[in-house]
PDB file of C-alpha atoms in Angstrom:
ATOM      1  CA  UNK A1216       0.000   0.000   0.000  1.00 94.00           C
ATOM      2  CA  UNK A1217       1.279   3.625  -1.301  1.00 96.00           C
ATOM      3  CA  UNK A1218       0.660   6.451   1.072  1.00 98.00           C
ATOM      4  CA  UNK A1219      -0.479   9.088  -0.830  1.00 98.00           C
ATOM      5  CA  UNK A1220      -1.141  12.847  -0.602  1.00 98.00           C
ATOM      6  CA  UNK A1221      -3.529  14.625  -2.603  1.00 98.00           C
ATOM      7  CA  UNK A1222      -3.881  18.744  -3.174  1.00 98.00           C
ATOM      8  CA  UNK A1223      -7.971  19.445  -3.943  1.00 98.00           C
ATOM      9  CA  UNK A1224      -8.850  22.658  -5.299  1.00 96.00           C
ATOM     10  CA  UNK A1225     -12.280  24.023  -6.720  1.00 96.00           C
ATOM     11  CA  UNK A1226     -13.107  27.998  -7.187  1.00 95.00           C
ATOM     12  CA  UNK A1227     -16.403  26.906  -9.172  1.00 95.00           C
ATOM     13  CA  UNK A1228     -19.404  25.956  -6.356  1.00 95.00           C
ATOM     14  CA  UNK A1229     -16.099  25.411  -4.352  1.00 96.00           C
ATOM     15  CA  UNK A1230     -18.415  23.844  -1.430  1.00 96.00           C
ATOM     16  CA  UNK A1231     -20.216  21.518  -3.579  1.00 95.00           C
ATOM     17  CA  UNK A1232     -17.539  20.656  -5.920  1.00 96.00           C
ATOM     18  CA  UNK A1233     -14.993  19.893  -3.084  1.00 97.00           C
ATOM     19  CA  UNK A1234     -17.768  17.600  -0.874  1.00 96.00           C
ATOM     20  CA  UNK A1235     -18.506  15.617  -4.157  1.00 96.00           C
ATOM     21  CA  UNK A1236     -15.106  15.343  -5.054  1.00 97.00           C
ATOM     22  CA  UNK A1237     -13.978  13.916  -1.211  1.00 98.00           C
ATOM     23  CA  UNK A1238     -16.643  11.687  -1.961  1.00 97.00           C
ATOM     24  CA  UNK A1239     -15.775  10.600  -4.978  1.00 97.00           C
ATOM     25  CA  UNK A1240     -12.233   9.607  -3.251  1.00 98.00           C
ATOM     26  CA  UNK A1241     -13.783   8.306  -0.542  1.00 97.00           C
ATOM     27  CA  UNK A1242     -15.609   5.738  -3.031  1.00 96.00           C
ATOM     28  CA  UNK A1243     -12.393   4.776  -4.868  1.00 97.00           C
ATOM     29  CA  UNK A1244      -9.706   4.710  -2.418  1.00 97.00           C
ATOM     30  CA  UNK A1245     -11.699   4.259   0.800  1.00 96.00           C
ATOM     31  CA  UNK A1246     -10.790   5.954   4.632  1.00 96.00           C
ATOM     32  CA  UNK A1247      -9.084   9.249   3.987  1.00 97.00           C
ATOM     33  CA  UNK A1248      -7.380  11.581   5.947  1.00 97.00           C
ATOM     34  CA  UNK A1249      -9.037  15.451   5.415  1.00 97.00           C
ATOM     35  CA  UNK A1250      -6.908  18.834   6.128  1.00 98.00           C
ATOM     36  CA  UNK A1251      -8.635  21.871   6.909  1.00 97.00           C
ATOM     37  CA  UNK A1252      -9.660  24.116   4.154  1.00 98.00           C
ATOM     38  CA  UNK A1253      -8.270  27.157   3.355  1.00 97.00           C
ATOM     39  CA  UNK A1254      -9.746  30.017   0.728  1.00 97.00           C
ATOM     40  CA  UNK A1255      -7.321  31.579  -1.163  1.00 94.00           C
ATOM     41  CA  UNK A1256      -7.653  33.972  -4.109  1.00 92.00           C
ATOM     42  CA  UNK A1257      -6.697  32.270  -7.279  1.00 90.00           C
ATOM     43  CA  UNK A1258      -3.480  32.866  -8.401  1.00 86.00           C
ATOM     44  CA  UNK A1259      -1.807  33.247 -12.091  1.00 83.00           C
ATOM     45  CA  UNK A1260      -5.346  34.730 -13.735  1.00 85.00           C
ATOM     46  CA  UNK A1261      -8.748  36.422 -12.595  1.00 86.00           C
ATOM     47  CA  UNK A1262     -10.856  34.665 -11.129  1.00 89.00           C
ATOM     48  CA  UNK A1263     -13.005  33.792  -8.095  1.00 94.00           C
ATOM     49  CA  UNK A1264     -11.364  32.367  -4.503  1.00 95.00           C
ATOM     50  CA  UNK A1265     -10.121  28.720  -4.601  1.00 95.00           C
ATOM     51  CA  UNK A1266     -11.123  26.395  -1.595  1.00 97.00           C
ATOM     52  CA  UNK A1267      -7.913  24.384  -0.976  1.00 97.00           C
ATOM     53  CA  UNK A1268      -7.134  20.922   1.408  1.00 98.00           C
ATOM     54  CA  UNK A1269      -5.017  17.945   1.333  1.00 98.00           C
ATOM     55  CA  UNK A1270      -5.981  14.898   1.215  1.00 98.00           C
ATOM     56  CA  UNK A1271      -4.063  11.447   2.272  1.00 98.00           C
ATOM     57  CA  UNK A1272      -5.123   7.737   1.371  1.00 98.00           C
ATOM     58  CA  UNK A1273      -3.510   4.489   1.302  1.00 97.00           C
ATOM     59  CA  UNK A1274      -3.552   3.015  -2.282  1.00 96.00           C
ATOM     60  CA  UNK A1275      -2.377  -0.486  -3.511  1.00 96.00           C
ATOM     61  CA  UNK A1276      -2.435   1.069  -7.051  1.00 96.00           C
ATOM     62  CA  UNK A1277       0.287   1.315  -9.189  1.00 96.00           C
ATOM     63  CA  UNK A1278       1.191   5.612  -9.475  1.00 96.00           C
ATOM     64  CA  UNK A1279      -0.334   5.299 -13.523  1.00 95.00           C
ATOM     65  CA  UNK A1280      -3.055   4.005 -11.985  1.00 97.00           C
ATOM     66  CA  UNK A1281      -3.811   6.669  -9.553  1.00 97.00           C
ATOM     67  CA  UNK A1282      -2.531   9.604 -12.024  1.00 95.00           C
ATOM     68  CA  UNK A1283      -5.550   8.099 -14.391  1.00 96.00           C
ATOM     69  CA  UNK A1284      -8.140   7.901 -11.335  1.00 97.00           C
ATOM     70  CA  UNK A1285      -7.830  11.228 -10.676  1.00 97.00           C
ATOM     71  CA  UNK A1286      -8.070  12.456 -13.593  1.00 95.00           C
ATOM     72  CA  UNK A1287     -11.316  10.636 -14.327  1.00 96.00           C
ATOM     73  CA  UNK A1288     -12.678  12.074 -10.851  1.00 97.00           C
ATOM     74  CA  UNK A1289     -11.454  15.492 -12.287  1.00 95.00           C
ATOM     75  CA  UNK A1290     -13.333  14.565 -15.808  1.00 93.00           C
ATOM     76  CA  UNK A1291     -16.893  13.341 -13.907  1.00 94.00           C
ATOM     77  CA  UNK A1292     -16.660  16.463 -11.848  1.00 92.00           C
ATOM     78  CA  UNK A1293     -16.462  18.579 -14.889  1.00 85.00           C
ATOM     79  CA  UNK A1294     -13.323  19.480 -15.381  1.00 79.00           C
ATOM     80  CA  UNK A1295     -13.148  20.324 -19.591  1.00 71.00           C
ATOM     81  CA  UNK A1296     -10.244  18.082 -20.809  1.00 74.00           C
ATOM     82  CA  UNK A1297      -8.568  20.806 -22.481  1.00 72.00           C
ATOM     83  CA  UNK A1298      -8.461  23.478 -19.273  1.00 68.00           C
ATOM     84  CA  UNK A1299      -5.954  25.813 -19.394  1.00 69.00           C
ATOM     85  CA  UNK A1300      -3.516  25.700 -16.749  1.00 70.00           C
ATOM     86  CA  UNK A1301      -4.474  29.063 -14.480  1.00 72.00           C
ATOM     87  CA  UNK A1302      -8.311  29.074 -14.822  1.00 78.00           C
ATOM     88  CA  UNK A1303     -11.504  28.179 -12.980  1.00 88.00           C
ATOM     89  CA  UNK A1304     -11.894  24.898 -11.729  1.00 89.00           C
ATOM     90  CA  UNK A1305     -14.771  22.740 -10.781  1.00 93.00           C
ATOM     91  CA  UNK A1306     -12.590  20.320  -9.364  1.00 95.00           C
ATOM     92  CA  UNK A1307      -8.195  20.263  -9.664  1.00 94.00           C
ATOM     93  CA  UNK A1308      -7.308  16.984  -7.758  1.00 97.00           C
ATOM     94  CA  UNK A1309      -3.090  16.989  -8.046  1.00 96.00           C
ATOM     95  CA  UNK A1310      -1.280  14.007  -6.569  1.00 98.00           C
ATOM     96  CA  UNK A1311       1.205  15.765  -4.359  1.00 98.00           C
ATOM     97  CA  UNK A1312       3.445  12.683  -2.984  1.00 97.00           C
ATOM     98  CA  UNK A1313       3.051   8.921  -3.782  1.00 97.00           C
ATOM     99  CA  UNK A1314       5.066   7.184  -0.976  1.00 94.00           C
ATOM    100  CA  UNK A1315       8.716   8.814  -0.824  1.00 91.00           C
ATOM    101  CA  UNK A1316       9.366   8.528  -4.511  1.00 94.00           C
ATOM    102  CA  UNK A1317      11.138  11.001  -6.483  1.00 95.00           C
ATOM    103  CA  UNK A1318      11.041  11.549 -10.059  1.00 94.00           C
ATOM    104  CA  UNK A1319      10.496  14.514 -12.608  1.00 91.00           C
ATOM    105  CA  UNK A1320       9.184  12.405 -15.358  1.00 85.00           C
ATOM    106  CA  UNK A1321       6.338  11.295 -16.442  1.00 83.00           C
ATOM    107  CA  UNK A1322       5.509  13.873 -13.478  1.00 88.00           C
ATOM    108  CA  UNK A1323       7.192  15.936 -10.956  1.00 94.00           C
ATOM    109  CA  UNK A1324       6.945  13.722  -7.235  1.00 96.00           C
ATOM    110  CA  UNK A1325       7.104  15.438  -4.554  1.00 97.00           C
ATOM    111  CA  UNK A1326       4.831  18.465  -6.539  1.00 96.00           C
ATOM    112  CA  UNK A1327       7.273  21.605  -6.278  1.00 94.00           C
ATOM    113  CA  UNK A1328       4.528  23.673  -5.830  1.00 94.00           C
ATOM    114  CA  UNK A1329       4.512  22.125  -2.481  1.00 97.00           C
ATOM    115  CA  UNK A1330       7.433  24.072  -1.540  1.00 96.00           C
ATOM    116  CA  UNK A1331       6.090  27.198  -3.220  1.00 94.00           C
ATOM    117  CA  UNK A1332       2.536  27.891  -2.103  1.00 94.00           C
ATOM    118  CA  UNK A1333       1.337  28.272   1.154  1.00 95.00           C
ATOM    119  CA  UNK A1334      -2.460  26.994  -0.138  1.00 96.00           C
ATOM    120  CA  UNK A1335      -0.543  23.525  -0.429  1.00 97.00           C
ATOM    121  CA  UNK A1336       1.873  23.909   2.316  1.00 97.00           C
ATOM    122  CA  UNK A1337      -0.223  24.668   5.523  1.00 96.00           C
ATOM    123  CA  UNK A1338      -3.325  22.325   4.714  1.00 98.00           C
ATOM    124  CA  UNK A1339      -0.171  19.283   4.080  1.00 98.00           C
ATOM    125  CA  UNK A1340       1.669  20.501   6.940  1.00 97.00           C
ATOM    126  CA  UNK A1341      -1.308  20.792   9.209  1.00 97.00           C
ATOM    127  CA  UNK A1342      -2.677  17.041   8.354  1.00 98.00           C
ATOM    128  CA  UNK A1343       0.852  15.303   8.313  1.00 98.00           C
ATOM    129  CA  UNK A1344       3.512  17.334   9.679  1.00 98.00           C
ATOM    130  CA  UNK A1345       5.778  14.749  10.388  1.00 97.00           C
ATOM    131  CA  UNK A1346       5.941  13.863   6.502  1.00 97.00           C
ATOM    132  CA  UNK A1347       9.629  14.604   5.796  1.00 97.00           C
ATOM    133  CA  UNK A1348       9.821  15.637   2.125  1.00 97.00           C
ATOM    134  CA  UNK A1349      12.313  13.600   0.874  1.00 95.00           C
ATOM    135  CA  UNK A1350      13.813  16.403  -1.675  1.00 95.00           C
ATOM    136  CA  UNK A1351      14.009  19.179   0.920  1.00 96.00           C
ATOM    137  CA  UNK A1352      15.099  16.917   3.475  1.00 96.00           C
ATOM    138  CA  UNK A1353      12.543  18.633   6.073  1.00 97.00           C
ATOM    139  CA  UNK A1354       9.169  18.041   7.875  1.00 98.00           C
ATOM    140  CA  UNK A1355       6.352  19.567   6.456  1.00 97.00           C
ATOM    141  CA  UNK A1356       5.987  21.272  10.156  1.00 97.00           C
ATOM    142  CA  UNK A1357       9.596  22.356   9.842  1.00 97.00           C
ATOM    143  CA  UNK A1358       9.141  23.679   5.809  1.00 97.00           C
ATOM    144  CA  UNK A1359       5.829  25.601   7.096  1.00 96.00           C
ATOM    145  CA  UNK A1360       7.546  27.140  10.250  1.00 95.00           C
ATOM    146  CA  UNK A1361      10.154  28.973   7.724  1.00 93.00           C
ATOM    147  CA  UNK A1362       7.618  29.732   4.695  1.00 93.00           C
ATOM    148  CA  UNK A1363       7.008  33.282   5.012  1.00 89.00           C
ATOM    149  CA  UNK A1364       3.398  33.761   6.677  1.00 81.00           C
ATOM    150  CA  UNK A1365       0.257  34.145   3.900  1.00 72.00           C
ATOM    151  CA  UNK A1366      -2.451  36.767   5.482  1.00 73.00           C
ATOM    152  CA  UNK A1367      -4.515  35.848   2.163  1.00 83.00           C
ATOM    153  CA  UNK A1368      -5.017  32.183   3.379  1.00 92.00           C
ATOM    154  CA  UNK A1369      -8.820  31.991   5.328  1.00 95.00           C
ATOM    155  CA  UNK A1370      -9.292  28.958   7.161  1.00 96.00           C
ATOM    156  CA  UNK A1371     -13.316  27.818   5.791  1.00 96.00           C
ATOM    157  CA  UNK A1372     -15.359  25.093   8.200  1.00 95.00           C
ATOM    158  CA  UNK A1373     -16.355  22.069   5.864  1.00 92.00           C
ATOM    159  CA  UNK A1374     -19.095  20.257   7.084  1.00 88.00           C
ATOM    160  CA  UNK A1375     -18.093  16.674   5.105  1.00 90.00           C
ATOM    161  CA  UNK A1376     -18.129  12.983   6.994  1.00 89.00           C
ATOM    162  CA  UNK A1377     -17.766   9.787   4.521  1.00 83.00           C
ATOM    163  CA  UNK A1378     -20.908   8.778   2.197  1.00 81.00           C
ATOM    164  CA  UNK A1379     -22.668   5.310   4.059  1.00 77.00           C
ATOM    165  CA  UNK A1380     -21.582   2.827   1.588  1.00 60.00           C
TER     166      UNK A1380
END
């Protein structure tokens, strides 16, 4: 079983989209671990406030496997297949760390956008701060303690529990 770690961001019906999409994990790769939520204005374009979290799950699927899963939660939740990088999202599920492995190709593992924005950063450090990110050689709690403070992250309540299967 892979540990995995999973960056969930919506700015479209961010509420609804982020509750179905939880859900939609939940379904596929069973108990998961939920960080808080943060709203965050979106950055690299115009557009409305994301709702970010993290999200960890134990997978015995092979990473292709999980890349492609995603993508077809993504896809279901109506994400267009040809969406621009910075734009509105109903639902942007990125696979942040599979296990400790490293690579930069087919895909970047860890994401370096871990390292880079505090809407990934404090909802990863805050659910597993003990992860040590095996580039930077540091604790998410440690990497978060030095990342210089973001006054435009919001913590949001979400009211989400596991659908009755």
């Amino acid at each position: 079983m892979a540990q995995i770690y999973i960056g969930m961001g919506s700015n479209i019906e961010p509420m609804r989209h982020v509750c179905a999409g939880l859900d939609a994990l939940y379904r596929w790769l069973g108990p998961l671990a939920v960080s808080p939520v943060y709203r965050s204005p979106a950055k690299g374009f115009v557009g409305e406030d994301f709702l970010n979290l993290v999200v960890g799950a134990q997978s015995p699927l092979s990473l292709a496997a999980v890349r492609q899963g995603l993508r077809q939660i993504e896809f279901q939740h109506g994400r267009p297949q040809d969406a621009k990088k910075f734009s509105s999202r109903t639902l942007d599920l990125d696979l942040l760390s599979f296990d400790e492995m490293v690579l930069s190709d087919p895909l970047e593992l860890p994401r370096a956008e871990i390292l880079h924005n505090a809407f990934v950063l404090r909802p990863f450090a805050e659910l597993a701060p003990h992860w040590c990110h095996p580039v930077a050689g540091r604790t998410l709690a440690e990497l978060w303690q030095h990342f210089p403070q973001d006054a435009t992250l919001q913590p949001v309540a979400l009211t989400w529990s596991a659908p009755s299967t």
